[in-house]
Amino acid sequence: MNDMPLGISTGQIFKPFAWKANFDMEFLSECMYCDSDNRLVGYTVEDEGGSAMRVAICPVCQKVNARY
């Protein structure tokens, strides 16, 4: 996996239409940015160039909580 600039950072609103994304896992953590009690969802995302990374997204506010 490349550790390169996909341009996704923590706190950013996740725009799934901008990257190819596949469900990866569900976390036991809650969002750092909103009061939702929903658990974070992990995705493996890939840009047009094939660079991939994993991010944990809040299903309510859609913000990136972590890169893992």
Coordinates of C-alpha atoms in Angstrom, one line a residue, residues 9-37:
S9 CA -6.8 14.2 5.9
T10 CA -8.3 13.8 9.4
G11 CA -11.3 16.1 9.9
Q12 CA -12.0 16.4 6.1
I13 CA -15.5 15.7 4.9
F14 CA -15.4 12.4 3.0
K15 CA -16.7 12.7 -0.6
P16 CA -17.1 9.1 -1.7
F17 CA -17.8 10.2 -5.3
A18 CA -14.2 11.6 -5.5
W19 CA -12.5 8.2 -4.7
K20 CA -13.2 4.6 -5.3
A21 CA -14.1 3.3 -1.9
N22 CA -14.8 -0.2 -0.5
F23 CA -16.1 -1.1 2.9
D24 CA -13.3 -2.4 5.1
M25 CA -14.4 -2.7 8.7
E26 CA -16.5 -1.3 11.6
F27 CA -14.8 0.3 14.6
L28 CA -15.8 0.4 18.2
S29 CA -15.0 4.1 18.3
E30 CA -17.4 7.0 18.1
C31 CA -16.9 10.2 16.1
M32 CA -14.5 12.9 17.4
Y33 CA -16.4 15.7 15.5
C34 CA -20.2 15.1 16.2
D35 CA -22.4 13.8 19.0
S36 CA -23.5 10.8 17.1
D37 CA -23.4 7.5 18.9

